[in-house]
Short mmCIF file of C-alpha atoms in Angstrom, two decimals:
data_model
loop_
_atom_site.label_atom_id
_atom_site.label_comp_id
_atom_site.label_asym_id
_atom_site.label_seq_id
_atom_site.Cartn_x
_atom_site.Cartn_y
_atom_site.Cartn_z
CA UNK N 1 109.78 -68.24 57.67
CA UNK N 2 113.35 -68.15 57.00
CA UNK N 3 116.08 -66.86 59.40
CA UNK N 4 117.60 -63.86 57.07
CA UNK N 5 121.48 -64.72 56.40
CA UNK N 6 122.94 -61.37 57.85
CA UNK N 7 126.15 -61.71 59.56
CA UNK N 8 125.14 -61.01 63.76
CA UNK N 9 127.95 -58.30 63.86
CA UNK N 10 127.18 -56.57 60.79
CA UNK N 11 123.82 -56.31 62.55
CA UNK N 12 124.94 -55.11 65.49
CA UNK N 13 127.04 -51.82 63.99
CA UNK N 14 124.03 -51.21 61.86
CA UNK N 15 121.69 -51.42 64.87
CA UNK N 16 123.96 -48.65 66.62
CA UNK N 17 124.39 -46.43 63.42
CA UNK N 18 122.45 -46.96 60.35
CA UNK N 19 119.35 -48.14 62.10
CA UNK N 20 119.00 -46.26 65.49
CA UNK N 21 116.23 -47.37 67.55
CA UNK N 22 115.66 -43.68 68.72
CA UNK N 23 116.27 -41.30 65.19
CA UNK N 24 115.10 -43.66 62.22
CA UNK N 25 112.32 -45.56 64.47
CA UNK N 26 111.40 -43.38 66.66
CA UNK N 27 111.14 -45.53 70.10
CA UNK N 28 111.58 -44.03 73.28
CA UNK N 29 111.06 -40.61 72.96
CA UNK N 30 109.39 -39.85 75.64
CA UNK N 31 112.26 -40.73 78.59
CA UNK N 32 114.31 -39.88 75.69
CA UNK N 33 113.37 -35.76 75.56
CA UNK N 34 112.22 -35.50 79.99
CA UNK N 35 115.66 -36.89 81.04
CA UNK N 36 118.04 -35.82 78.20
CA UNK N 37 118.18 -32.33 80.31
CA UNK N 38 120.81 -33.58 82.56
CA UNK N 39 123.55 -35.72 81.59
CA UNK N 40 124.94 -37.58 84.51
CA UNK N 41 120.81 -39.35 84.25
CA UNK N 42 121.07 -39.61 80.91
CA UNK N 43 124.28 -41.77 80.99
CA UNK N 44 122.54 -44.05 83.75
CA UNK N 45 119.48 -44.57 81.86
CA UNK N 46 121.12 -45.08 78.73
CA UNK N 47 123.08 -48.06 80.88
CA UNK N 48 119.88 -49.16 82.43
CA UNK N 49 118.63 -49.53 78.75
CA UNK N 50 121.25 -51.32 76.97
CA UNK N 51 121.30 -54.08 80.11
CA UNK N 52 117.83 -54.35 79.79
CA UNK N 53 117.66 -54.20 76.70
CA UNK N 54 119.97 -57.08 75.55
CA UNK N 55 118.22 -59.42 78.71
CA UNK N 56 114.47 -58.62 77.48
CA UNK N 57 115.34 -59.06 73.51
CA UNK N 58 116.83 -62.99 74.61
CA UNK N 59 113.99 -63.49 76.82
CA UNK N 60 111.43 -62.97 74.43
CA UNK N 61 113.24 -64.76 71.90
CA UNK N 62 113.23 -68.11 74.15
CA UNK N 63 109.03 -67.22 74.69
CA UNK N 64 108.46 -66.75 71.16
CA UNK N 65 110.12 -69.92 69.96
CA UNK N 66 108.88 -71.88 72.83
CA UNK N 67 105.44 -70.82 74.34
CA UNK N 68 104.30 -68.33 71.03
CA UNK N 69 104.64 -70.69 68.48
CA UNK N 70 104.49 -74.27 70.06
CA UNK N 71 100.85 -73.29 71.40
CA UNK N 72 100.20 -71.25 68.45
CA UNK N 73 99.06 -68.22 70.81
CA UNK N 74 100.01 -65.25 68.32
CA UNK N 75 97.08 -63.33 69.32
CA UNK N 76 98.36 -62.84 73.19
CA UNK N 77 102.04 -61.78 71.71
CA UNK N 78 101.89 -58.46 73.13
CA UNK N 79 100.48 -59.28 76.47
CA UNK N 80 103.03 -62.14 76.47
CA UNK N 81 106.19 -59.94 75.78
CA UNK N 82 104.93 -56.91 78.24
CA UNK N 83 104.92 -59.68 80.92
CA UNK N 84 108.29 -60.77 80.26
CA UNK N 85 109.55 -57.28 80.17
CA UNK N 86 107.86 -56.37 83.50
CA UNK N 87 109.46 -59.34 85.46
CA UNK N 88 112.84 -59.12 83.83
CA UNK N 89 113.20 -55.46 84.96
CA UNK N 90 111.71 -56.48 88.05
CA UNK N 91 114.37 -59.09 88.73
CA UNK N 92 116.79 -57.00 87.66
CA UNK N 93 116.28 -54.23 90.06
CA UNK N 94 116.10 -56.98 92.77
CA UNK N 95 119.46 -58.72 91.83
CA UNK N 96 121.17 -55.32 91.65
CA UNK N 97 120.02 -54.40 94.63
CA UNK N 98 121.76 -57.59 96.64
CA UNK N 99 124.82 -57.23 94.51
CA UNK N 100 126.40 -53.86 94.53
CA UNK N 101 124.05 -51.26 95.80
CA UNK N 102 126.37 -48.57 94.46
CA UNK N 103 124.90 -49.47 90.79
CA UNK N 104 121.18 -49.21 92.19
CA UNK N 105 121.70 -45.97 93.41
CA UNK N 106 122.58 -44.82 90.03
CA UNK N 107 120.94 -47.19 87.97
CA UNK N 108 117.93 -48.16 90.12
CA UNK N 109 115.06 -45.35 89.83
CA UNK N 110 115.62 -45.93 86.40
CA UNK N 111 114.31 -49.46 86.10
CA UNK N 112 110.62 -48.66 86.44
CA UNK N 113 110.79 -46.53 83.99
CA UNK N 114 111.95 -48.68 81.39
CA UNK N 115 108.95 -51.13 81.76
CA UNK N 116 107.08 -48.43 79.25
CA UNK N 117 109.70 -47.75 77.15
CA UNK N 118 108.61 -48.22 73.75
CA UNK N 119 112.00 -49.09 72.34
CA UNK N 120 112.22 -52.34 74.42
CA UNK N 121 109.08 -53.82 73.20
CA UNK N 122 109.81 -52.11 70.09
CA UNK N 123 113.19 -54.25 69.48
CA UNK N 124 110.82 -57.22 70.92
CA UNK N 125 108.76 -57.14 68.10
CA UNK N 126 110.87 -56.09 64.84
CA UNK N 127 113.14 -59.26 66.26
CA UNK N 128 110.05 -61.03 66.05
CA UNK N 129 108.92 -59.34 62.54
CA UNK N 130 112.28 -60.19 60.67
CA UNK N 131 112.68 -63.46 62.02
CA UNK N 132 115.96 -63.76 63.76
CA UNK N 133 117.57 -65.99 65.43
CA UNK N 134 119.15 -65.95 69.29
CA UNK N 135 122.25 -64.54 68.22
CA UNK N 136 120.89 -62.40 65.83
CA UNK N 137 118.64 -60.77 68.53
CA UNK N 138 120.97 -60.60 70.95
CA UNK N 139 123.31 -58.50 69.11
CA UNK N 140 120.18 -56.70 67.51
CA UNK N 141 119.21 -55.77 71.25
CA UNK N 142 122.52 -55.16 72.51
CA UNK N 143 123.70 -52.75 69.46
CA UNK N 144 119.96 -51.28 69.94
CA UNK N 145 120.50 -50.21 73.32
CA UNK N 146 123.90 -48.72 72.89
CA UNK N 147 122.59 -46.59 70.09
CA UNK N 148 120.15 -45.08 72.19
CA UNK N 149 122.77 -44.75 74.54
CA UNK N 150 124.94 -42.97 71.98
CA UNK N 151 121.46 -40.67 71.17
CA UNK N 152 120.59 -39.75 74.81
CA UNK N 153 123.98 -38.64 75.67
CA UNK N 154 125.18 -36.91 72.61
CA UNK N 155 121.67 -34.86 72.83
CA UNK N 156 122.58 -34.25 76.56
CA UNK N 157 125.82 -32.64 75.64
CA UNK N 158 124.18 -30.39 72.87
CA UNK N 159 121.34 -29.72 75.42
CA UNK N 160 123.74 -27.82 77.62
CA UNK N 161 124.99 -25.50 74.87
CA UNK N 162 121.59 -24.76 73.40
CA UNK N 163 120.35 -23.78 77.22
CA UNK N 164 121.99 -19.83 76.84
CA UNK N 165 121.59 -19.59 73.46
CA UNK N 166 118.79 -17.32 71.90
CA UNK N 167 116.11 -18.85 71.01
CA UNK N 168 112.60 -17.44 70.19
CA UNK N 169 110.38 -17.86 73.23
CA UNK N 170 107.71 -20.19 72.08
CA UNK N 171 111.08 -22.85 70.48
CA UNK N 172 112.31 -22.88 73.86
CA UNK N 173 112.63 -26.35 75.35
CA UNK N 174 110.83 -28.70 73.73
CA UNK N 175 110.71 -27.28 70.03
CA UNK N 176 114.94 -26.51 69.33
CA UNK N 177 115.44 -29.92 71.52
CA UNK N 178 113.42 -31.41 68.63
CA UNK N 179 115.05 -29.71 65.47
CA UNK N 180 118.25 -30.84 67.28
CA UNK N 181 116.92 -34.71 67.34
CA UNK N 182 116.03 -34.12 63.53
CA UNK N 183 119.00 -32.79 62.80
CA UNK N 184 121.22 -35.69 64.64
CA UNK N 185 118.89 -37.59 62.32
CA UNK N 186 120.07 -36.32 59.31
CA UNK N 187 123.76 -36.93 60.43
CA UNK N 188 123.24 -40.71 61.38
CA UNK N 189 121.54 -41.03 57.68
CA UNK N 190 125.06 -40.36 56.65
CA UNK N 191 125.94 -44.11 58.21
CA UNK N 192 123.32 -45.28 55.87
CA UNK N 193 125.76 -46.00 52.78
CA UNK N 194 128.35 -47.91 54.87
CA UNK N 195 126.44 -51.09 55.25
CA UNK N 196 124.22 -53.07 53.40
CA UNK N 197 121.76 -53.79 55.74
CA UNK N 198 118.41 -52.01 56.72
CA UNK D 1 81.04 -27.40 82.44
CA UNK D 2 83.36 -30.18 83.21
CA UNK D 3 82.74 -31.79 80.08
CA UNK D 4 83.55 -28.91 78.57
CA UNK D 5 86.42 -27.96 80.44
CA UNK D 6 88.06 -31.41 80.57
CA UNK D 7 87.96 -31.09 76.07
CA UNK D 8 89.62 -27.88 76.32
CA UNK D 9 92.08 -28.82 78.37
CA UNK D 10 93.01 -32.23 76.34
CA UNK D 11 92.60 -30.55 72.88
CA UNK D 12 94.74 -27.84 73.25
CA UNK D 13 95.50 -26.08 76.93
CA UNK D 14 97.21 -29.06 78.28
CA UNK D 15 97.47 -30.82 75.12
CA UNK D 16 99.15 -34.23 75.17
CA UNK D 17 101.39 -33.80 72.44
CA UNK D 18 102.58 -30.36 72.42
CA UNK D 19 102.51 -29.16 76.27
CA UNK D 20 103.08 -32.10 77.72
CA UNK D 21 105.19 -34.05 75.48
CA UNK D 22 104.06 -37.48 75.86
CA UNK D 23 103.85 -40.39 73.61
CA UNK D 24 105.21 -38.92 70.20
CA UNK D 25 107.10 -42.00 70.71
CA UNK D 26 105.35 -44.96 68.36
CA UNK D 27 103.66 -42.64 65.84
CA UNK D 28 106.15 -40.38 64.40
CA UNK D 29 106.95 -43.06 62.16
CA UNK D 30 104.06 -43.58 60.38
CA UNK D 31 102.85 -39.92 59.41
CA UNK D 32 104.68 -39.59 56.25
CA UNK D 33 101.19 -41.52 55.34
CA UNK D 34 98.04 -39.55 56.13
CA UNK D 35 95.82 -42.83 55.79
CA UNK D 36 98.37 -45.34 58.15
CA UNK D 37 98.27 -41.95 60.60
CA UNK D 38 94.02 -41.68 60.41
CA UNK D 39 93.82 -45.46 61.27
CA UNK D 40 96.51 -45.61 63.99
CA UNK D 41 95.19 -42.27 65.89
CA UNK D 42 91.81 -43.57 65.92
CA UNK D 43 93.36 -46.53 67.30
CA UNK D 44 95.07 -44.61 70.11
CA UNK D 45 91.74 -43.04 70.75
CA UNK D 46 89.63 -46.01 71.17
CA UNK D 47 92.57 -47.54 73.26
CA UNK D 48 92.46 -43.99 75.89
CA UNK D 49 88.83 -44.16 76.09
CA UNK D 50 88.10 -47.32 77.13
CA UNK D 51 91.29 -48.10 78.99
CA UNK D 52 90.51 -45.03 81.02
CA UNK D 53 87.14 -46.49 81.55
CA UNK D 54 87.57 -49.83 82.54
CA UNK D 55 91.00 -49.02 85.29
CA UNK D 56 88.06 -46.14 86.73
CA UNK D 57 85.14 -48.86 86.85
CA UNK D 58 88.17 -51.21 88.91
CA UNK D 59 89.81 -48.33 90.63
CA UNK D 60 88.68 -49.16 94.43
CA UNK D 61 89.30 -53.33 93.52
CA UNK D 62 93.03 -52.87 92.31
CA UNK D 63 96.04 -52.83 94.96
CA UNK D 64 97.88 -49.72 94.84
CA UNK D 65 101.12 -51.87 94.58
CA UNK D 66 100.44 -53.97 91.16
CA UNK D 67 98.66 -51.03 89.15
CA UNK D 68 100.81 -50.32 87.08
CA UNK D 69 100.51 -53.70 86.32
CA UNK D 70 97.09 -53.72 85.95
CA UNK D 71 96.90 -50.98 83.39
CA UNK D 72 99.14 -52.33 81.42
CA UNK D 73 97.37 -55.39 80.76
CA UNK D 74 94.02 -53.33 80.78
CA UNK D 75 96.01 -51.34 77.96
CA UNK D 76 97.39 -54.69 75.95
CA UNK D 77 94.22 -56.32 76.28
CA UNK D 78 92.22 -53.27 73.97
CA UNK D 79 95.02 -53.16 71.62
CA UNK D 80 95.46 -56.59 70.99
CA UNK D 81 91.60 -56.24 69.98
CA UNK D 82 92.64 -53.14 68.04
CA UNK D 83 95.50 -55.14 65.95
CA UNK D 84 93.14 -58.20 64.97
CA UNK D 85 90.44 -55.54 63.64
CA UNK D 86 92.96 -54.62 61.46
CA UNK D 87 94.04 -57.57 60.46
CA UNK D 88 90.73 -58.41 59.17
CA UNK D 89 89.32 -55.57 57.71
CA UNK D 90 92.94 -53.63 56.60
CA UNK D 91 95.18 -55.69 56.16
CA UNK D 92 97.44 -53.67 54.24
CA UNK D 93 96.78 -50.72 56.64
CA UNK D 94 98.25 -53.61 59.17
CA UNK D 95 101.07 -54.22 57.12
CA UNK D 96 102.06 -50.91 56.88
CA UNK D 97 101.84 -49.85 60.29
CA UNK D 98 103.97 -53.17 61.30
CA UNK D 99 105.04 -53.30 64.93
CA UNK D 100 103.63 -50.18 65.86
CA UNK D 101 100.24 -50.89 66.81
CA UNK D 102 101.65 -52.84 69.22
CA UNK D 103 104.00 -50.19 70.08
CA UNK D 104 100.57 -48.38 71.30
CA UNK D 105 100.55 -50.20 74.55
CA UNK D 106 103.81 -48.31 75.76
CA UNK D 107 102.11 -45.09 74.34
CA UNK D 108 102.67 -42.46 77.52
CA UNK D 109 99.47 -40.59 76.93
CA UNK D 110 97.44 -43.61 77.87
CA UNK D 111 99.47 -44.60 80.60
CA UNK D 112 99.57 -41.20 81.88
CA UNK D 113 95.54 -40.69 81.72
CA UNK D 114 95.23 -43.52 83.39
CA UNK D 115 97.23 -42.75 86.68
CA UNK D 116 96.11 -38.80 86.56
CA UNK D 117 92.47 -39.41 85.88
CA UNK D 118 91.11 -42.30 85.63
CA UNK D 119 92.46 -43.08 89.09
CA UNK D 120 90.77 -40.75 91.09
CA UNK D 121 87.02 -40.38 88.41
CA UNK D 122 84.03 -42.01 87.89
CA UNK D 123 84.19 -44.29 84.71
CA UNK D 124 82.18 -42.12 82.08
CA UNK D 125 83.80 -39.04 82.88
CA UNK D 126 87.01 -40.73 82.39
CA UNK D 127 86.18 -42.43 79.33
CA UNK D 128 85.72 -38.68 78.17
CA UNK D 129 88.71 -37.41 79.25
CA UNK D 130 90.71 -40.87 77.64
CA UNK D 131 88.55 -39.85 74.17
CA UNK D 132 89.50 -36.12 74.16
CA UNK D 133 92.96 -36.91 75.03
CA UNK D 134 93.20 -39.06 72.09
CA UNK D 135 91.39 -36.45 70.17
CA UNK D 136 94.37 -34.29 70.96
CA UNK D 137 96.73 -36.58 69.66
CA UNK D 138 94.59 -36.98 66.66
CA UNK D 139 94.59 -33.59 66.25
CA UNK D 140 98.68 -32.78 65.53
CA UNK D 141 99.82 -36.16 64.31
CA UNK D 142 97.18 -35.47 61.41
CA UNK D 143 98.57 -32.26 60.84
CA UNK D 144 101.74 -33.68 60.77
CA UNK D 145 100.89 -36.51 58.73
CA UNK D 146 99.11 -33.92 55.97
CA UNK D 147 102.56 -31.95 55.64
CA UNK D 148 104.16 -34.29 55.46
CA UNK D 149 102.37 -36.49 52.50
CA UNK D 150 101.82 -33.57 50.94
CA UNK D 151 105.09 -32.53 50.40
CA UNK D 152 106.87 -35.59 50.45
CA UNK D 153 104.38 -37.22 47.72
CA UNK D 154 102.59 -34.75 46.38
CA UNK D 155 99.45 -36.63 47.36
CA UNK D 156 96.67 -37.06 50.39
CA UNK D 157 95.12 -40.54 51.53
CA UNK D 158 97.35 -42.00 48.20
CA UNK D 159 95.63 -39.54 45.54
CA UNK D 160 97.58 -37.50 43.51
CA UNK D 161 96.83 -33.56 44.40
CA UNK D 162 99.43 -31.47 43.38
CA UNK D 163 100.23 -30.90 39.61
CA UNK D 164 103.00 -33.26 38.01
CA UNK D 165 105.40 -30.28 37.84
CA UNK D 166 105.76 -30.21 41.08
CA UNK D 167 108.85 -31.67 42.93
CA UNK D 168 108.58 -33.62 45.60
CA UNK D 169 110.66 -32.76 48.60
CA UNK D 170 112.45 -35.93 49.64
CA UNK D 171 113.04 -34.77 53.07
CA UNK D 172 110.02 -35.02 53.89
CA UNK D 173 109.93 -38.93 53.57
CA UNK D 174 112.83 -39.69 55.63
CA UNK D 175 112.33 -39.79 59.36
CA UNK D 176 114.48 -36.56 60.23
CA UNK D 177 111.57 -34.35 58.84
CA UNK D 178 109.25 -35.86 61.96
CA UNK D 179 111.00 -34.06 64.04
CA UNK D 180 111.17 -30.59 61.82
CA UNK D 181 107.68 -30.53 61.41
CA UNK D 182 106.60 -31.29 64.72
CA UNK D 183 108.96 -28.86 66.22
CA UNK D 184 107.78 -26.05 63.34
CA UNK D 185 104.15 -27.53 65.15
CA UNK D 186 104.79 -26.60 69.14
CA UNK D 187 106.92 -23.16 67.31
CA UNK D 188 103.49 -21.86 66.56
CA UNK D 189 101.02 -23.24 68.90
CA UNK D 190 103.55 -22.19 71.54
CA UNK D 191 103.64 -19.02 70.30
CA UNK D 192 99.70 -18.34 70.05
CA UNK D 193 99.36 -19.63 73.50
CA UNK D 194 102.38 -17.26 74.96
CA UNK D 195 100.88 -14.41 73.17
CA UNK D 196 97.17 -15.21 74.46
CA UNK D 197 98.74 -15.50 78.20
CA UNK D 198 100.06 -12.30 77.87
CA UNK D 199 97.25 -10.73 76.46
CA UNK D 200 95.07 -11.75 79.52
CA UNK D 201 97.44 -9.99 81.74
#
């Protein structure tokens, strides 16, 4: 397959705008809704994501091209690219840990969490789908993760307002938190004309 | 009565989707469809089932510290075999679902049955509980799926049901409408489950 010719930065605003990870595919809802209550969490996750994020997507990248394909093992992708996620975020949470133990306190409960986050094997695997290359999925994970960034806090923010409002008992929670998501939806779809990518 | 109670539960006290919000995550996407959603749910459901089986039957041989581990790969390993059934016998049903069979390994609900139930059960009652779990699932992304197909293509399973003059409602296609629908979804269920608490009283 060919390596599509789409210019790395163009890919990176669309992967923050046009093509959220979180409100046009969906990944990582689930931390997503739980920890969007509370916005000082949702900033550290949304960190925690975007580092991991960008590591993982590079990582895989160097597995695909070099284990994946040279020994032709397709069928054990997914067991493959779990793996890799696991032991990145493990090392992760141990390097942080010696370094600065300031940014584990705040970034550090959230590293187990991201192991079954759908959006990082979910940016694994459309990188692998379209075919692109290291650059290409770097910037694809990077812009990735600081869309969902963008998502989780914005939805914080408008959490807190919607908390007093009135709102029918059984919408409460869970159901206006969704017709908010839906709605920020609809606004990113407004990105959807400025660039020419998917 | 377990049995019994354990379905209830799954299909709609505790339901996976709507109560406990867990693992809309991979299969929003794919309900503007009502076929792609049939294939994938049934996929999620064979995935629970037997993943909850097989971490019970190993429960006492696993280390506490690497079972999270464990399940995962217990997880990967049924849908890997998932994703080459379909590539075999539906190939465009494959196509269309992409990445997201894939994306069923990070699925919460089968993660979550795994380290509520299937940790502490005996295998067959926790290959139940994986099944009607899944059944739950099943249960609102279909509904989902049917409103939205419906009236985003005027169709169901790709046929043609509603009369020509009628006009499709775009909205429903695009991804935004997931959300809509699914909150309209835990709205009413909500509701009839508020109203039945405080009936009891």
């Amino acid at each position: 397959m060919m390596i599509p010719q789409i210019n790395p930065f163009l890919l990176l605003i669309a992967s923050i705008f046009t093509s959220n990870v979180l409100l046009s595919y969906f990944l990582g809802m689930c931390s997503f809704i739980s920890i969007s209550k509370d916005l000082k969490s949702s900033n550290g996750l949304g960190m925690a994501v975007t580092l991991v994020m960008t590591i993982t997507t590079a990582a895989n990248w160097i597995l695909e091209k070099y284990v994946i394909q040279r020994w032709d093992l397709s069928y054990l992708r997914y067991i493959l690219y779990i793996i890799m996620i696991a032991a990145v975020v493990q090392m992760l949470e141990m390097i942080i840990d010696r370094v600065s133990p300031a940014l584990y306190i705040s970034l550090g409960i959230f590293l187990p969490l991201i192991t079954v986050n759908c959006a990082i094997l979910g940016v694994a695997l459309f990188m692998q789908l379209r075919n692109y290359s290291l650059i290409q999925s770097v910037l694809y994970g990077f812009g990735s993760g600081l869309g969902w960034w963008l998502a989780i806090v914005l939805l914080a923010v408008i959490r807190k307002r919607t908390e007093n409002a009135p709102i029918p008992s059984g919408l409460k929670g869970v159901g206006i938190t969704l017709i908010t998501i839906g709605l920020m939806a609809m606004a990113f779809m407004g990105f959807v004309g400025m660039l020419p990518v998917q | 009565m377990k049995i019994r109670e354990i379905a209830t539960k799954n299909l709609w006290l505790e339901n996976p989707v709507f109560v406990q919000i867990l693992g809309i995550c991979s299969t929003l996407a794919v309900t503007n469809n009502l076929r792609n959603t049939l294939v994938m749910t049934v996929g999620v459901c064979f995935v629970t089932a037997l993943s909850n089986a097989t971490v019970s039957a190993f429960r006492s041989l696993i280390p506490r510290k690497v079972r999270m581990m464990v399940q995962v790969l217990v997880i990967s390993f049924y849908v890997i075999l998932v994703d080459l059934v379909l590539r075999a016998y539906l190939p465009e049903v494959s196509k269309a679902l992409g990445p997201y069979v894939g994306l069923i390994i990070t699925n919460c609900i089968i993660m979550g049955r795994a380290e509520a139930f299937a940790q502490a059960n005996p295998p067959l009652i926790s290959f139940w509980d994986g099944l009607t779990s899944g059944l739950g699932y099943m249960l609102v992304l279909v509904t989902i799926a049917f409103v939205r197909e419906l009236l985003g293509f005027g169709s169901l399973m790709g046929f043609k049901i509603l009369p020509a003059s009628f006009v499709p409602w775009t909205i429903m296609v695009v991804p935004a409408s997931a959300f809509f629908v699914l909150a309209c979804f835990i709205w009413i269920a909500r509701t009839v489950q508020l109203r039945k608490k405080g009936g009891g009283k």
